[in-house]
Coordinates of C-alpha atoms and ligand atoms in Angstrom, one line a residue:
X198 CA -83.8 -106.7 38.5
X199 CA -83.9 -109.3 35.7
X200 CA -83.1 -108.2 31.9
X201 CA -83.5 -109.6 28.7
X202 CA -80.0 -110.5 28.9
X203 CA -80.6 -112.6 31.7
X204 CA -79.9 -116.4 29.8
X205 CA -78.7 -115.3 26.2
X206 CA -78.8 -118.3 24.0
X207 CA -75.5 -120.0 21.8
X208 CA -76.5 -122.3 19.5
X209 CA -74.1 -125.0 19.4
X210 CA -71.0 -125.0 17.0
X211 CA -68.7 -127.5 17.5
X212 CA -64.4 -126.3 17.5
X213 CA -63.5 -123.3 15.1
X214 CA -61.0 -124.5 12.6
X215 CA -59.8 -123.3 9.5
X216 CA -62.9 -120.7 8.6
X217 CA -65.6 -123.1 9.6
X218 CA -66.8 -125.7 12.2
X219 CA -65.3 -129.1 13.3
X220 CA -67.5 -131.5 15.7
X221 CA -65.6 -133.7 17.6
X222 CA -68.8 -135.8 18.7
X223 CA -68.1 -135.3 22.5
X224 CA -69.6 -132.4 24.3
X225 CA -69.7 -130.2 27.4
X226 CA -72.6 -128.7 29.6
X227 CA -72.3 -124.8 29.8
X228 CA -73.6 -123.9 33.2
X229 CA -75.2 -120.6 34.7
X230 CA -72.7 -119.5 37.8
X231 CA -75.8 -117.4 38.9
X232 CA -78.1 -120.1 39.3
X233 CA -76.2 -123.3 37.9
X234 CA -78.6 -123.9 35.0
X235 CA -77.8 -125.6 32.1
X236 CA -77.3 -122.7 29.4
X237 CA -76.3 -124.8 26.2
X238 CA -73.2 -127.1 25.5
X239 CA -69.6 -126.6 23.9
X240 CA -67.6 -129.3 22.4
X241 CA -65.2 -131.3 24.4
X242 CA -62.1 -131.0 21.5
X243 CA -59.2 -132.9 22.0
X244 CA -55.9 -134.3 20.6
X245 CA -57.5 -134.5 16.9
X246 CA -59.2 -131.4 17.0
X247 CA -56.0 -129.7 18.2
X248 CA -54.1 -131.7 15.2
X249 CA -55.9 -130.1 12.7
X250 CA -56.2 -126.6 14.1
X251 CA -52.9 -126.5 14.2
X252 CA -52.2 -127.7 10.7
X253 CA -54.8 -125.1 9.4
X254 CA -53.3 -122.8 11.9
X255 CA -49.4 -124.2 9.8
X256 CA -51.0 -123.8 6.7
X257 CA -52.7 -120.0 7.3
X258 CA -49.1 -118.8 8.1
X259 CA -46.8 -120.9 5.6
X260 CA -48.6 -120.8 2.5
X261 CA -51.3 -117.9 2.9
X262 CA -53.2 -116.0 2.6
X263 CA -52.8 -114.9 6.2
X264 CA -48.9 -115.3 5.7
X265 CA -48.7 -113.4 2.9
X266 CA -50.8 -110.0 3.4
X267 CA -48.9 -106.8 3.8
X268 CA -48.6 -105.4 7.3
X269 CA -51.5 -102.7 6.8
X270 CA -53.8 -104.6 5.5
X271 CA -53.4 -107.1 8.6
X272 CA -53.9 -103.6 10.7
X273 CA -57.1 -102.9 9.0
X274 CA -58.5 -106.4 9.5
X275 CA -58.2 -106.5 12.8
X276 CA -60.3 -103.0 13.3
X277 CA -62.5 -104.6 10.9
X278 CA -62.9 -107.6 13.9
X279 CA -62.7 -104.7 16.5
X280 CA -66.1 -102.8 15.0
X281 CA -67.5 -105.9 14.9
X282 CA -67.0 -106.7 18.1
X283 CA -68.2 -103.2 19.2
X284 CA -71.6 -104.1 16.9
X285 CA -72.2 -107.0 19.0
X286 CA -71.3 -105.7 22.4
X287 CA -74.3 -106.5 24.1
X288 CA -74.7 -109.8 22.9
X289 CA -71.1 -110.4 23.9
X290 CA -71.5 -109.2 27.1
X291 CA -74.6 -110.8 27.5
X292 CA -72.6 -114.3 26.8
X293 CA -70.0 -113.4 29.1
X294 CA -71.7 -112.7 32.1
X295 CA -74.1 -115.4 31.9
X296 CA -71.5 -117.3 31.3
X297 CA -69.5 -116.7 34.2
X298 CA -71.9 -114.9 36.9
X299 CA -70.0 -111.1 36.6
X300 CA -72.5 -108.6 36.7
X301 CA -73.4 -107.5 33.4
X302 CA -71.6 -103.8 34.2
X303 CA -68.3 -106.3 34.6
X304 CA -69.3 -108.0 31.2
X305 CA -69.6 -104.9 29.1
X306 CA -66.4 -103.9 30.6
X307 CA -64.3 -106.7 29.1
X308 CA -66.0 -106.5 25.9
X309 CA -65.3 -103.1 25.8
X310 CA -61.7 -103.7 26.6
X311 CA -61.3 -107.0 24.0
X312 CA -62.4 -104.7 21.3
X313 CA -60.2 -101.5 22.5
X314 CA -57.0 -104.4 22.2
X315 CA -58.0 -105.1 18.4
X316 CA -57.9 -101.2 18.1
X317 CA -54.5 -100.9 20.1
X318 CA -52.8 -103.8 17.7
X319 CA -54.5 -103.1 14.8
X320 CA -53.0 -99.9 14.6
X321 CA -50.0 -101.2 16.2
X322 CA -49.2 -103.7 13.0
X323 CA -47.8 -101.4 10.6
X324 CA -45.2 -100.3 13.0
X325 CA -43.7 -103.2 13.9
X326 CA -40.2 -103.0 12.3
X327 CA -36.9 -104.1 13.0
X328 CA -33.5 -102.1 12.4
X329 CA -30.1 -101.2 10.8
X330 CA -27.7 -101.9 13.2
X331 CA -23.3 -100.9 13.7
X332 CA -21.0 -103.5 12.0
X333 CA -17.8 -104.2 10.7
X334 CA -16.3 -102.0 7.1
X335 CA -17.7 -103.4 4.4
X336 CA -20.8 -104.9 5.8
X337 CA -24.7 -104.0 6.2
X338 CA -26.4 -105.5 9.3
X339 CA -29.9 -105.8 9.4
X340 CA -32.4 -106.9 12.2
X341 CA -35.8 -108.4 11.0
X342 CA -38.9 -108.6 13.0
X343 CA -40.5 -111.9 12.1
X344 CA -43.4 -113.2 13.9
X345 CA -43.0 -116.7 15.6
X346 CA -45.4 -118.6 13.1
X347 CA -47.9 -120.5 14.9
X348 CA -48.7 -119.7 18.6
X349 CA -50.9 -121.6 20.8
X350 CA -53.0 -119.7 23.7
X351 CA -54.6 -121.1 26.7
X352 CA -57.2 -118.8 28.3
X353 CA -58.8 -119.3 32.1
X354 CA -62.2 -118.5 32.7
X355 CA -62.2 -115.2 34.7
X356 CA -62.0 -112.7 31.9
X357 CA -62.3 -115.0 28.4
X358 CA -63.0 -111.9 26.2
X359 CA -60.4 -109.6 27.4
X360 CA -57.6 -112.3 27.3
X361 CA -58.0 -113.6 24.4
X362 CA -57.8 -110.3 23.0
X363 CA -54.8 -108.7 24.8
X364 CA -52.9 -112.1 23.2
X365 CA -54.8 -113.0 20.5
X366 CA -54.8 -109.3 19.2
X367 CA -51.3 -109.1 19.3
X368 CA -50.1 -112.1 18.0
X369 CA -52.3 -111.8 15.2
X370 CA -51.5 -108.2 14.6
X371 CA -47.6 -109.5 14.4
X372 CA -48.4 -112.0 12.1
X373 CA -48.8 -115.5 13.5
X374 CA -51.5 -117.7 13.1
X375 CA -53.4 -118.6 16.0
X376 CA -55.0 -121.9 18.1
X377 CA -56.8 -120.8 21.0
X378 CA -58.1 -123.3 24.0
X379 CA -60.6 -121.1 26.1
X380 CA -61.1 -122.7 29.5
X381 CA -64.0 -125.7 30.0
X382 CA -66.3 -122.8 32.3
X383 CA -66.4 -120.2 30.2
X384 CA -65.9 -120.3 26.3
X385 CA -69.5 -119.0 24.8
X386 CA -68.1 -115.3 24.7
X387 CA -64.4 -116.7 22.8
X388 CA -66.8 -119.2 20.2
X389 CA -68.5 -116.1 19.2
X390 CA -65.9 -113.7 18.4
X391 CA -64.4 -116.7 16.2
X392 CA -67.5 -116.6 14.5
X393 CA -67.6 -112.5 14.0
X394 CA -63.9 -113.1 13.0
X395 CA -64.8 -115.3 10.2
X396 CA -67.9 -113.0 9.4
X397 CA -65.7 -110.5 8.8
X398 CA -63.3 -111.9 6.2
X399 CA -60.2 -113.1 8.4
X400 CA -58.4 -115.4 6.0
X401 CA -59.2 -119.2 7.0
X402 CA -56.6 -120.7 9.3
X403 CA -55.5 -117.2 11.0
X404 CA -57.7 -118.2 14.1
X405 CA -59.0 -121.5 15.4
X406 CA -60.4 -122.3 18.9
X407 CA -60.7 -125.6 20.2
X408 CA -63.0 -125.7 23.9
X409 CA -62.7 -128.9 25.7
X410 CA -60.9 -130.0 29.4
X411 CA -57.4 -128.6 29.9
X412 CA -56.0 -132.0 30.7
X413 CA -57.1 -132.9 27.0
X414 CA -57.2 -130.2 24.8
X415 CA -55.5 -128.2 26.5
X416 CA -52.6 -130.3 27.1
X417 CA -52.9 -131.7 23.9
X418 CA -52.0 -127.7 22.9
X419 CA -49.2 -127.4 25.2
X420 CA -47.1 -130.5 23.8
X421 CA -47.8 -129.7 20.1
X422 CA -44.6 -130.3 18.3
X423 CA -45.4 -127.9 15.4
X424 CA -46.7 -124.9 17.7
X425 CA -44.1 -121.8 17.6
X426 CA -45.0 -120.0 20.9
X427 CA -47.0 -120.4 23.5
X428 CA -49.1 -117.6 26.1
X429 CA -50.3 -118.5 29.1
X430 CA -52.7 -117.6 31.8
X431 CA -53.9 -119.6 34.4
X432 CA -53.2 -121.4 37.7
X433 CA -49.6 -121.4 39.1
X434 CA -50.2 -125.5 38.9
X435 CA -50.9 -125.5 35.5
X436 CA -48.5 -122.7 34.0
X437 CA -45.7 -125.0 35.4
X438 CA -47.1 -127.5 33.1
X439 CA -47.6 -125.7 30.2
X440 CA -43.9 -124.3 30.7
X441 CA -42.1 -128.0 31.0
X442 CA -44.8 -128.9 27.6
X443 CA -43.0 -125.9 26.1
X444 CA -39.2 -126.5 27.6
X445 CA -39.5 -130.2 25.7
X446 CA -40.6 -128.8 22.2
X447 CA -38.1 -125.8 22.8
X448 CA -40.2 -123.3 22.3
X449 CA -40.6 -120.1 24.0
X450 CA -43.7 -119.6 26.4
X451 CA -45.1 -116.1 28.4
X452 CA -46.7 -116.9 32.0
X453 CA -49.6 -114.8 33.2
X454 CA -50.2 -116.7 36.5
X455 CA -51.4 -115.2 39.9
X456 CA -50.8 -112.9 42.4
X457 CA -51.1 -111.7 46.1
X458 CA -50.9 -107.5 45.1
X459 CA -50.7 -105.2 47.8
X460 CA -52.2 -102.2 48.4
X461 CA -50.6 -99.7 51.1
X462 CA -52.1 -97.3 53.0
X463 CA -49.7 -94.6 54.3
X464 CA -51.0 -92.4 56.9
X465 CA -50.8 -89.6 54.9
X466 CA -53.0 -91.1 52.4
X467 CA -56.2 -89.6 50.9
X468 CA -58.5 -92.2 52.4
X469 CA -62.0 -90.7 50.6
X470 CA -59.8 -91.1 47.5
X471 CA -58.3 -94.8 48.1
X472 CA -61.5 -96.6 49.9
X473 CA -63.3 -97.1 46.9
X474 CA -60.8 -98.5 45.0
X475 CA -59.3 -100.2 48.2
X476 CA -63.0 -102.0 48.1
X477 CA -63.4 -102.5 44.2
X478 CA -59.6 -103.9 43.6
X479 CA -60.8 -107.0 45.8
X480 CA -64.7 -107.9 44.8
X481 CA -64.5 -106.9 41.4
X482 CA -65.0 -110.1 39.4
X483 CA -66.0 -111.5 43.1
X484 CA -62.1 -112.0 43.8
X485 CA -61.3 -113.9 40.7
X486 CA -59.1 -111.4 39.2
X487 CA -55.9 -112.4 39.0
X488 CA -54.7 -108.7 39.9
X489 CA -56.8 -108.6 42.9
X490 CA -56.1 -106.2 45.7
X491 CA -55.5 -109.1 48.1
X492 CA -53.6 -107.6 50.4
X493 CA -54.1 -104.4 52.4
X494 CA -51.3 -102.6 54.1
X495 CA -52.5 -100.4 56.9
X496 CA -50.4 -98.2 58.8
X497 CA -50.9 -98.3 62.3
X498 CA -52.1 -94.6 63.0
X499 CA -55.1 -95.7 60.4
X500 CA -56.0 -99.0 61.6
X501 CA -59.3 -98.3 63.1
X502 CA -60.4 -95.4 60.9
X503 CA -59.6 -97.9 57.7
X504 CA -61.4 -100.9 59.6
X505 CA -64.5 -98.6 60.4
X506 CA -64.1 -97.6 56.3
X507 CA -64.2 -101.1 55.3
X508 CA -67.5 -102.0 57.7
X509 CA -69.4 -99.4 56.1
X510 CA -68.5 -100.1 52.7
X511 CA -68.9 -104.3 52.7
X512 CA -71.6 -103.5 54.9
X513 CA -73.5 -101.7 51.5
X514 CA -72.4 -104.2 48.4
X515 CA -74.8 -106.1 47.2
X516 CA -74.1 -110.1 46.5
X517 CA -76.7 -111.6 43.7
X518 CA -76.9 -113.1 40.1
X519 CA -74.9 -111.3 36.9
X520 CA -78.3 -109.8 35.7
X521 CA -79.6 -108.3 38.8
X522 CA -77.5 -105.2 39.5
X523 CA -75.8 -106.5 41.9
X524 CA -71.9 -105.6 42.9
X525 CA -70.6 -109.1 42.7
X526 CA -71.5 -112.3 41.4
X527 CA -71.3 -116.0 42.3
X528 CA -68.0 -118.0 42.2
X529 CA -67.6 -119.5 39.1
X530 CA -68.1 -123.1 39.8
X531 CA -68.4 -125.7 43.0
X532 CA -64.6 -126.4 43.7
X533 CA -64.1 -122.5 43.0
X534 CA -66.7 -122.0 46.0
X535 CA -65.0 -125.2 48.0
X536 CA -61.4 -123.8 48.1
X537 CA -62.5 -119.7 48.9
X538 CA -65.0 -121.2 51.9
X539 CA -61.5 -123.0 52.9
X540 CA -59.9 -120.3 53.4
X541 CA -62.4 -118.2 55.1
X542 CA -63.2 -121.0 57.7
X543 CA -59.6 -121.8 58.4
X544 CA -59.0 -118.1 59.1
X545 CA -61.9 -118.0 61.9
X546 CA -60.5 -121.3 63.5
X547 CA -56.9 -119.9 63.6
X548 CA -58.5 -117.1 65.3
X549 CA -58.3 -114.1 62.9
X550 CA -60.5 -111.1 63.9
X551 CA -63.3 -110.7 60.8
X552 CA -63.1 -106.8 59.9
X553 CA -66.0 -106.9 58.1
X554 CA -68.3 -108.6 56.0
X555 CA -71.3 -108.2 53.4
X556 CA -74.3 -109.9 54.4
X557 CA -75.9 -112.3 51.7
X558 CA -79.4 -111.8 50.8
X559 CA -82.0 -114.6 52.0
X560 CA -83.5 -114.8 47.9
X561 CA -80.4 -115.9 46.4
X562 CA -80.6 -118.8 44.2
X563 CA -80.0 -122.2 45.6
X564 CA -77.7 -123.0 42.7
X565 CA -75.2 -120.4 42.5
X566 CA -72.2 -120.7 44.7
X567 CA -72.3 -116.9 46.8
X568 CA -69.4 -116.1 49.2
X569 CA -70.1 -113.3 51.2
X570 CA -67.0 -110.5 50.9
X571 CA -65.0 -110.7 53.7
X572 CA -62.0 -108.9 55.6
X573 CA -60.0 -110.3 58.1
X574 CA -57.0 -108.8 60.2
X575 CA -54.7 -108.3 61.7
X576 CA -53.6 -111.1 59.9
X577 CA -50.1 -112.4 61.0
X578 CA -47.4 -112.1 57.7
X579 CA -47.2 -116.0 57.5
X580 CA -50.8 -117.2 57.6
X581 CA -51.9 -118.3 54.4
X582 CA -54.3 -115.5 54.4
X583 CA -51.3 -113.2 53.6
X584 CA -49.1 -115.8 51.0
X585 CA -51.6 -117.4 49.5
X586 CA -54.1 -116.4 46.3
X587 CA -57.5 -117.0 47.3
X588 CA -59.4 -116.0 44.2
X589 CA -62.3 -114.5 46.0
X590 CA -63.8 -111.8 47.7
X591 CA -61.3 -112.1 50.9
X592 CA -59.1 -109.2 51.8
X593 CA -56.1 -109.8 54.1
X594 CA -55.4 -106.4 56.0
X595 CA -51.7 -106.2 58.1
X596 CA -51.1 -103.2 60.3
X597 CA -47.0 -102.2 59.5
X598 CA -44.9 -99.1 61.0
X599 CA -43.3 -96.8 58.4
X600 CA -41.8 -97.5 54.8
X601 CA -39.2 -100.4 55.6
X602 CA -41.7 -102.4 57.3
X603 CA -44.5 -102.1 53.9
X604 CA -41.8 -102.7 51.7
X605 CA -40.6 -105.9 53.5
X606 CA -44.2 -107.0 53.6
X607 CA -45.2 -105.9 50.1
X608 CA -42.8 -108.0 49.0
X609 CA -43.0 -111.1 51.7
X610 CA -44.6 -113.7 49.3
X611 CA -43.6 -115.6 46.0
X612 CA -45.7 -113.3 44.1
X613 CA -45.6 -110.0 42.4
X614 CA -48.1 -108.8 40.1
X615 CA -49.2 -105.4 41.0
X616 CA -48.9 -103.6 43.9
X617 CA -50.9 -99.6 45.1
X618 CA -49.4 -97.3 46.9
X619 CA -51.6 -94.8 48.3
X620 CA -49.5 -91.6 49.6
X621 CA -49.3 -87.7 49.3
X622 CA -45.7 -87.7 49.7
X623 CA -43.9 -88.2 45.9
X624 CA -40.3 -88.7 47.0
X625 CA -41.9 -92.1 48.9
X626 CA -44.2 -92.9 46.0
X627 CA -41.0 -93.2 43.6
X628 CA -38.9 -95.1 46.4
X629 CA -41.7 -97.6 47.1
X630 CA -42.3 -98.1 43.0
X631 CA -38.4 -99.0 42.8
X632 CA -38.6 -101.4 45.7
X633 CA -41.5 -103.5 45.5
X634 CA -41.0 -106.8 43.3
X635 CA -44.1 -106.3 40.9
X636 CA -44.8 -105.7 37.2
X637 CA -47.2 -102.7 37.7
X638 CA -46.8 -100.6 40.6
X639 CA -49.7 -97.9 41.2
X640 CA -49.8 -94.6 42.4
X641 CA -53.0 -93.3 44.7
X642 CA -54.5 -95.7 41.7
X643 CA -54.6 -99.2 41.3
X644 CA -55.8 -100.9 38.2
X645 CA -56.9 -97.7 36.4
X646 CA -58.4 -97.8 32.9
X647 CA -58.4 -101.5 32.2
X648 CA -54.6 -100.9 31.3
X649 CA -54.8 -101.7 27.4
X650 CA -51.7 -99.4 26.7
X651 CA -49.5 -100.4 29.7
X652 CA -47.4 -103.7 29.8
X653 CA -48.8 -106.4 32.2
X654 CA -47.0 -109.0 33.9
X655 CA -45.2 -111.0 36.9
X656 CA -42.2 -111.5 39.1
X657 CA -41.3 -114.8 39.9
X658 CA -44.6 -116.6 41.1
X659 CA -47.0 -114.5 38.9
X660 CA -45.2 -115.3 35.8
X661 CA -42.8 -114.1 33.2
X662 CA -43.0 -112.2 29.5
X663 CA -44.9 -109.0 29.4
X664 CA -48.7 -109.2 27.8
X665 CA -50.5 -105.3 27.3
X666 CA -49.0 -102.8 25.4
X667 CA -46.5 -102.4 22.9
X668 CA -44.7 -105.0 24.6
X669 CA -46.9 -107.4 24.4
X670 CA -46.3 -107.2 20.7
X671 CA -43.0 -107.6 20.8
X672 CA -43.2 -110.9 22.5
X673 CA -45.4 -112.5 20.1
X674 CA -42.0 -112.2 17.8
X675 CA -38.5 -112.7 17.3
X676 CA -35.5 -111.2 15.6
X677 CA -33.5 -112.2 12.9
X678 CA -29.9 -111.1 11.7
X679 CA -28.8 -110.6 8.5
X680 CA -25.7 -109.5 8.0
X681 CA -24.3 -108.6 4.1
X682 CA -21.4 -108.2 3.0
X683 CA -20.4 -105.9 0.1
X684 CA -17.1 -104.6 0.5
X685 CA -15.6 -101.2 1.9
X686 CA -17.6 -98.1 0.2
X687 CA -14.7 -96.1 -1.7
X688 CA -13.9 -92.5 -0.8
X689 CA -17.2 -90.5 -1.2
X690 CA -16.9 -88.1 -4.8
X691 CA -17.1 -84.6 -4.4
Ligands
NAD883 P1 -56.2 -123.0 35.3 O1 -54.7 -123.0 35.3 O2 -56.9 -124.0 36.0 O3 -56.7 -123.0 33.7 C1 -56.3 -122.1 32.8 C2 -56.4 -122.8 31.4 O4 -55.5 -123.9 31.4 C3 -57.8 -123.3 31.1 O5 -58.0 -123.1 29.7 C4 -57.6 -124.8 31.4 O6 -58.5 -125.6 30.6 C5 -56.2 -125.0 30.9 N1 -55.5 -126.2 31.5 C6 -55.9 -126.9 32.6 N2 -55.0 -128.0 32.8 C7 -54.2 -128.0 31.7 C8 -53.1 -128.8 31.3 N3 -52.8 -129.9 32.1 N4 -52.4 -128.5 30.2 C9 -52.8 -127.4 29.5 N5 -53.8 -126.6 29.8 C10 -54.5 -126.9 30.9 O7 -56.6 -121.5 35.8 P2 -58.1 -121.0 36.0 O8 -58.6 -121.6 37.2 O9 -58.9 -121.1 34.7 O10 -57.8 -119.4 36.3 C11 -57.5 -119.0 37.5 C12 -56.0 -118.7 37.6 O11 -55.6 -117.9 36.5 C13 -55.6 -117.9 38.8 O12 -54.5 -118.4 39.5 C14 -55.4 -116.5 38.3 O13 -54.5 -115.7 39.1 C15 -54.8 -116.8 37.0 N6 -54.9 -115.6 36.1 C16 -53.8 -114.8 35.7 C17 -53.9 -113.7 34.9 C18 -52.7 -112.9 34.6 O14 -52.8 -112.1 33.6 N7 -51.7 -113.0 35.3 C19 -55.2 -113.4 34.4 C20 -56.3 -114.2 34.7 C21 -56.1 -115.3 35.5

């Protein structure tokens, strides 16, 4: 059912730099996922833009007053931005799921979770601090916690909001002053918040956001000579990238890439308990979640019970556009729809049993790009259906026989995000969160409660440097040393 939120409206404003709005003259079509309509236009920044946003950004940190305000007073700023955000929630969301086809349930989700990170870091900034530490007679050693200066962060387009506030919120909350490239498909939701930020009194320079194509702007970001730091997340492809653009400047970099997360079904498990979250953890976001339960570990005593499970449950989602009340959206553009149809059809040739599927409604609109949810198995260990990141609604289920066998296969591909293990026995649930290679390991959960609070990142594949949490402040700064000397301190008076 259609709502007034069904095509919010974004004037156009050009790249946000240094309190107020640049146009580079050069612009982008903003397109509707749902229904691919034209919904309004960006700006296509590039090299210049990203010059001066990152000499405003230089500026803001070096000379002030972003630099220069006490720790506190950066706290209360950013829960200034946070109720702001909370004020225009349903605008926000609004933006976001038009802007990328999630249902609007998805949308006020993220928004909800962007503003909880400007809560978690705004509270956070005040007690950063560094420490005293055990020297030589005669000398005082001193850690400092410094923030990096200026950091650069490149967003993808599955959850906009929510990641640029995990990395913007920290980053800012440590200190730095920021230059933000939101991806070319989705950037309406990050263009607003810049504007709220300003609204609210953020001192010019702390934030700028330049939209544009990631081979321009984006790369233009990467290679800056006078950026500090640089977060992130995105495609394997391009993280490598973004890390060699850092490795020539010599600047540190965090990589939030993908995954291939298992979930494991022991037979022991509670199955009314896992199913639904089984389900959710791989159409939420219609795949595109970089955290997506891709892969589903059976054990062989469940095999049928969980295939008949998953018939009945993709038999009742409902595919259809962001505003409709539908369970998942469209992919998010044409080659998006291109690469997850790849997969799928590939799979049937090689002959891979289909599990289940959801069947697509005959009104859809012709522009969207739908892919029905699908699950295939048994799928053999070293198809591409069970190494490979899809980003879509396709779930990979492989049968295995007791713990050594999940573990090996948990942790059979390059990847390792997150992993769920779903079992009633405890001594095996802390065995299996030891052995599997993956930066958050769940138990009889898996992605619970959006995960603000809890540090977020990869092995190998899926990236490196820890976003989320109090860790995730920490990376967006560095220590210094200092080390005084002043002599051994006499015999102490009675
Ligand atoms: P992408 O790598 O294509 O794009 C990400 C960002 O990089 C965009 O802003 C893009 O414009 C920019 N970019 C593209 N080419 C660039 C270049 N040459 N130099 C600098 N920047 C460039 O990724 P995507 O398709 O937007 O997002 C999907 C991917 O992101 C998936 O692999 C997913 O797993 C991953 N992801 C990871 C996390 C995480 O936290 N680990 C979260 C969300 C998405």
């Amino acid at each position: 059912m259609a709502t007034v939120l069904a095509r919010p409206v974004l004037a156009y404003r050009g790249c946000a730099i240094d309190g107020g709005w640049v146009d580079p003259g050069r612009r982008l079509e903003v397109i509707c996922p749902s229904d691919g309509s034209l919904i309004g236009e960006i700006a296509r920044g590039s090299e210049r833009e990203i010059d001066l946003a990152v000499a405003a950004a230089r500026r803001a940190f070096e000379i002030g007053p972003w630099g220069r305000m006490p720790a506190f007073e950066r706290g209360r700023m950013l829960l200034r931005f946070a109720e702001a955000i909370r004020a225009h929630a349903e605008e926000l969301a609004g933006l976001e799921s038009c802007d990328t086809g999630k249902p609007i349930a998805q949308g006020r989700a993220d928004i909800d979770a962007c503003a909880r990170y400007f809560e978690f870091y705004g509270g956070a900034a005040d007690k950063l601090h560094g420490d005293t530490l055990p020297f030589l007679l005669g000398y005082t050693a001193l850690s400092l916690r410094e923030p990096h200066g200026v950091t650069a962060h490149i967003i993808p387009w599955n959850y906009p909001a929510q990641i640029f506030g995990r990395s913007v919120g920290a980053a800012l909350a440590a200190g730095n002053a920021c230059v933000v490239k939101p991806a070319e498909d989705a950037s309406l939701s990050i263009l607003r918040l810049a504007e709220l930020a300003f609204e609210i009194g953020l001192p010019r320079g702390a934030l700028n956001v330049v939209p544009g194509l990631g081979e321009e702007a984006g790369a233009a970001l990467a290679a800056h000579p006078d950026i500090d730091f640089l977060s992130f997340t995105g495609s394997r492809e391009v993280g490598t990238l973004v890390q060699a653009a850092a490795a020539r400047n010599h600047v540190g970099c965090t990589l939030e890439l993908g995954g291939k997360s298992p979930q494991i079904l022991f037979a022991d498990a509670d199955l009314d308990a896992a199913m639904p979250v089984v389900v959710r953890a791989i159409v939420q976001n219609a795949g595109q979640t970089c955290s997506a339960g891709s892969r589903l570990l059976v054990e062989r005593p469940l095999w049928e019970r969980v295939c008949n499970e998953l018939r009945q449950r993709f038999a009742a989602l409902r595919v259809g556009p962001h505003d409709s009340g539908a369970d998942v959206g469209a992919l998010i553009n044409r080659s998006q729809f291109e690469r997850v149809r790849g997969f799928v059809e590939r799979a049937k040739a090689d002959g891979i049993p289909v599990i289940a599927q959801t069947p697509l409604p005959a009104d859809l609109p012709a522009g969207g790009h739908y892919v029905a949810p699908i699950a295939f198995g048994p799928v053999p260990e070293d198809h591409e259906l069970a190494t490979e990141e899809v980003f879509g609604p396709v779930l990979a289920c492989l049968p295995f026989e007791g713990e050594a066998e999940a573990v090996r296969i948990a942790n059979g591909t390059p990847y390792g995000l997150v992993a769920g293990v779903w079992t009633r026995d405890g001594s095996r649930a802390l065995r299996l969160a030891r052995r599997i290679r993956a930066g958050q390991v769940f138990i009889n959960a898996y992605g619970a409660g959006g995960g603000i609070e809890l540090p977020f990142g990869g092995y190998r594949h899926s990236g490196h440097g820890r976003e989320k949490g109090f860790e995730g402040l920490l990376e967006f700064t560095r220590i210094k040393t200092v080390v005084i000397q002043h002599g051994e301190i006499g015999e102490r008076q009675p």
